[in-house]
Structure formats: structure tokens, C-alpha cells
Short mmCIF file of C-alpha atoms in Angstrom, two decimals:
data_model
loop_
_atom_site.label_atom_id
_atom_site.label_comp_id
_atom_site.label_asym_id
_atom_site.label_seq_id
_atom_site.Cartn_x
_atom_site.Cartn_y
_atom_site.Cartn_z
CA MET A 1284 13.59 -12.20 -7.57
CA GLY A 1285 12.83 -8.37 -8.64
CA THR A 1286 12.29 -5.64 -5.99
CA VAL A 1287 8.68 -3.56 -5.35
CA GLY A 1288 9.84 -0.27 -4.08
CA GLY A 1289 12.51 0.22 -1.73
CA SER A 1290 12.50 -2.91 0.60
CA TRP A 1291 8.92 -3.90 -0.16
CA PHE A 1292 9.15 -7.13 -1.80
CA HIS A 1293 11.47 -9.93 -0.09
CA GLY A 1294 10.47 -12.82 -2.03
CA GLY A 1295 9.77 -15.43 0.62
CA MET A 1296 10.16 -12.65 3.52
CA ALA A 1297 6.97 -12.26 5.85
CA TYR A 1298 5.38 -8.94 5.98
CA ASN A 1299 5.68 -6.64 9.05
CA VAL A 1300 3.03 -8.27 11.31
CA GLU A 1301 3.28 -5.01 13.80
CA LEU A 1302 2.63 -2.65 10.78
CA ALA A 1303 -0.51 -4.73 9.36
CA GLU A 1304 -2.03 -4.73 12.47
CA ARG A 1305 -1.74 -1.04 12.86
CA VAL A 1306 -2.96 -0.60 9.06
CA ARG A 1307 -6.05 -2.79 9.88
CA ASP A 1308 -7.09 -0.72 12.72
CA LEU A 1309 -7.33 1.98 9.91
CA MET A 1310 -8.90 0.55 7.48
CA PRO A 1311 -12.36 1.07 6.72
CA ALA A 1312 -15.24 -1.66 7.93
CA GLY A 1313 -15.47 -4.47 4.93
CA THR A 1314 -11.88 -4.39 4.06
CA THR A 1315 -10.42 -7.67 3.07
CA GLU A 1316 -7.00 -8.56 3.22
CA VAL A 1317 -5.10 -10.68 0.29
CA LYS A 1318 -1.48 -12.02 0.67
CA MET A 1319 0.18 -10.76 -2.71
CA PHE A 1320 3.95 -10.39 -3.59
CA GLY A 1321 5.14 -11.46 -0.16
CA GLY A 1322 3.06 -8.80 1.59
CA LEU A 1323 -0.39 -8.37 2.64
CA ALA A 1324 -2.73 -6.28 0.59
CA PHE A 1325 -5.87 -4.42 2.16
CA MET A 1326 -8.78 -3.90 -0.35
CA VAL A 1327 -11.64 -1.46 -0.07
CA ASN A 1328 -14.50 -2.73 -2.47
CA GLY A 1329 -12.21 -5.09 -4.12
CA ASN A 1330 -9.78 -2.62 -5.05
CA MET A 1331 -6.17 -2.64 -3.31
CA ALA A 1332 -6.01 0.27 -1.25
CA CYS A 1333 -2.24 -0.20 0.18
CA ALA A 1334 0.10 -3.30 1.15
CA VAL A 1335 2.49 -4.14 3.99
CA GLY A 1336 5.47 -5.47 2.93
CA ALA A 1337 8.58 -6.12 5.04
CA ASP A 1338 9.23 -2.72 6.22
CA ASP A 1339 7.88 -0.61 4.30
CA LEU A 1340 4.11 0.34 2.96
CA LEU A 1341 2.61 0.14 -0.79
CA VAL A 1342 -0.16 2.85 -1.09
CA ARG A 1343 -2.35 3.03 -4.44
CA THR A 1344 -2.37 6.61 -4.88
CA GLY A 1345 -4.03 6.59 -8.56
CA ARG A 1346 -2.53 8.72 -11.40
CA SER A 1347 -3.93 12.26 -10.01
CA ALA A 1348 -2.55 11.91 -6.38
CA TYR A 1349 1.08 10.08 -7.71
CA GLU A 1350 2.96 13.35 -7.82
CA THR A 1351 1.67 14.78 -4.33
CA ALA A 1352 2.63 11.39 -2.87
CA LEU A 1353 5.86 11.71 -4.16
CA ALA A 1354 6.26 15.18 -2.66
CA ALA A 1355 5.38 13.83 0.62
CA GLY A 1356 8.36 11.87 0.48
CA ALA A 1357 7.56 8.75 -0.67
CA GLU A 1358 9.09 7.03 -3.88
CA PRO A 1359 7.80 5.35 -7.15
CA MET A 1360 6.78 1.81 -6.58
CA THR A 1361 8.94 -0.13 -9.20
CA MET A 1362 8.52 -3.77 -9.89
CA GLY A 1363 11.73 -5.00 -11.75
CA SER A 1364 12.53 -1.98 -14.06
CA ARG A 1365 9.17 -1.23 -14.23
CA THR A 1366 7.77 1.92 -12.55
CA MET A 1367 4.15 1.27 -11.29
CA SER A 1368 2.47 4.73 -11.96
CA GLY A 1369 0.14 5.51 -9.36
CA TYR A 1370 1.43 3.34 -6.62
CA VAL A 1371 4.09 4.68 -4.28
CA ASN A 1372 6.45 3.04 -1.74
CA VAL A 1373 6.50 4.72 1.96
CA ALA A 1374 9.43 4.27 3.72
CA ALA A 1375 8.92 2.95 7.51
CA ASP A 1376 10.29 6.20 8.37
CA LEU A 1377 7.52 8.10 7.22
CA VAL A 1378 4.52 5.63 8.75
CA ASN A 1379 5.67 6.26 11.91
CA GLY A 1380 2.86 7.80 14.75
CA ASP A 1381 -0.16 9.73 13.22
CA ALA A 1382 1.40 9.56 9.62
CA LEU A 1383 0.69 6.35 8.83
CA ALA A 1384 -3.01 7.50 9.11
CA ASP A 1385 -2.69 10.21 6.06
CA TRP A 1386 -0.91 7.73 4.05
CA ILE A 1387 -3.84 5.07 4.72
CA ARG A 1388 -6.48 7.76 3.94
CA ARG A 1389 -4.60 8.19 0.36
CA GLY A 1390 -4.97 4.84 -0.22
CA VAL A 1391 -8.41 4.25 1.07
CA ALA A 1392 -9.80 7.50 -1.14
CA THR A 1393 -8.08 5.89 -4.62
CA ALA A 1394 -9.76 2.66 -3.66
CA GLU A 1395 -13.26 4.08 -3.03
CA SER A 1396 -12.76 6.27 -6.33
CA LEU A 1397 -12.61 3.16 -8.22
CA PRO A 1398 -15.73 0.65 -9.42
CA PRO A 1399 -16.46 -1.86 -6.82
CA LYS A 1400 -14.88 -5.57 -7.91
CA PRO A 1401 -17.13 -8.07 -6.97
CA PRO A 1402 -15.98 -10.84 -4.70
CA LYS A 1403 -14.19 -13.98 -6.07
#
């Protein structure tokens, strides 16, 4: 199987339930959750804002904030050999304490900037 980010995608390995709960507490009202890529994605207006994997956080930054997120310590999100521009992988040590809220804000801002998608 391929990899997503550093340790984000682990095939059948479950996502980090504790991190998912912390993310859930920071998401705006109306956020939906979807199991995807072996993780748990958080959707705002039908657009993915972030996702929790085995240990790490996937954050949608959009192309305009991508380089800023990399400068803040995130890594490019890769799927197999393809780098996914506009998404970053945030290692577990960068989401400790209050730092998680900043990463969530980035993902939510990106998702909210996109046209809403109708529910499926």
C-alpha cells in the first residue's frame, strides 16, 4: 500500500481516537465526519478541512497557504509518489497542546473558502 504523508496512512490501522476527539472539539458546528483513507476526515460545508490518521493530522491548506504551512513545520502530503499540493501532513509532535487549534483553523478556513458541496 502507498503512504499518505509521513505515517498518516496505514492501510487497515485505525485512526488516533484521542486526536480525533481533540479535533472534533475544535471544529465548527455542522461539521460532518467521513471515514476515508484509513482515517477520519472532518468536512465543513462538504469540503474536507482536515483528517486524523494513525498519529498525524492531514490539513487542507489550499495552494495559497501551502508554503506557509510547510514553513511552520508541516510536510508535503504524498500519496504514493504523487505530492498533493494544497494538503500537508502535520506530525504528532506539532499538534500537542494549543498548537492543534492553529492547524484546525487553517483547514477550516480553507474549507470555508470553497463553494459548499451538497450532502450526499
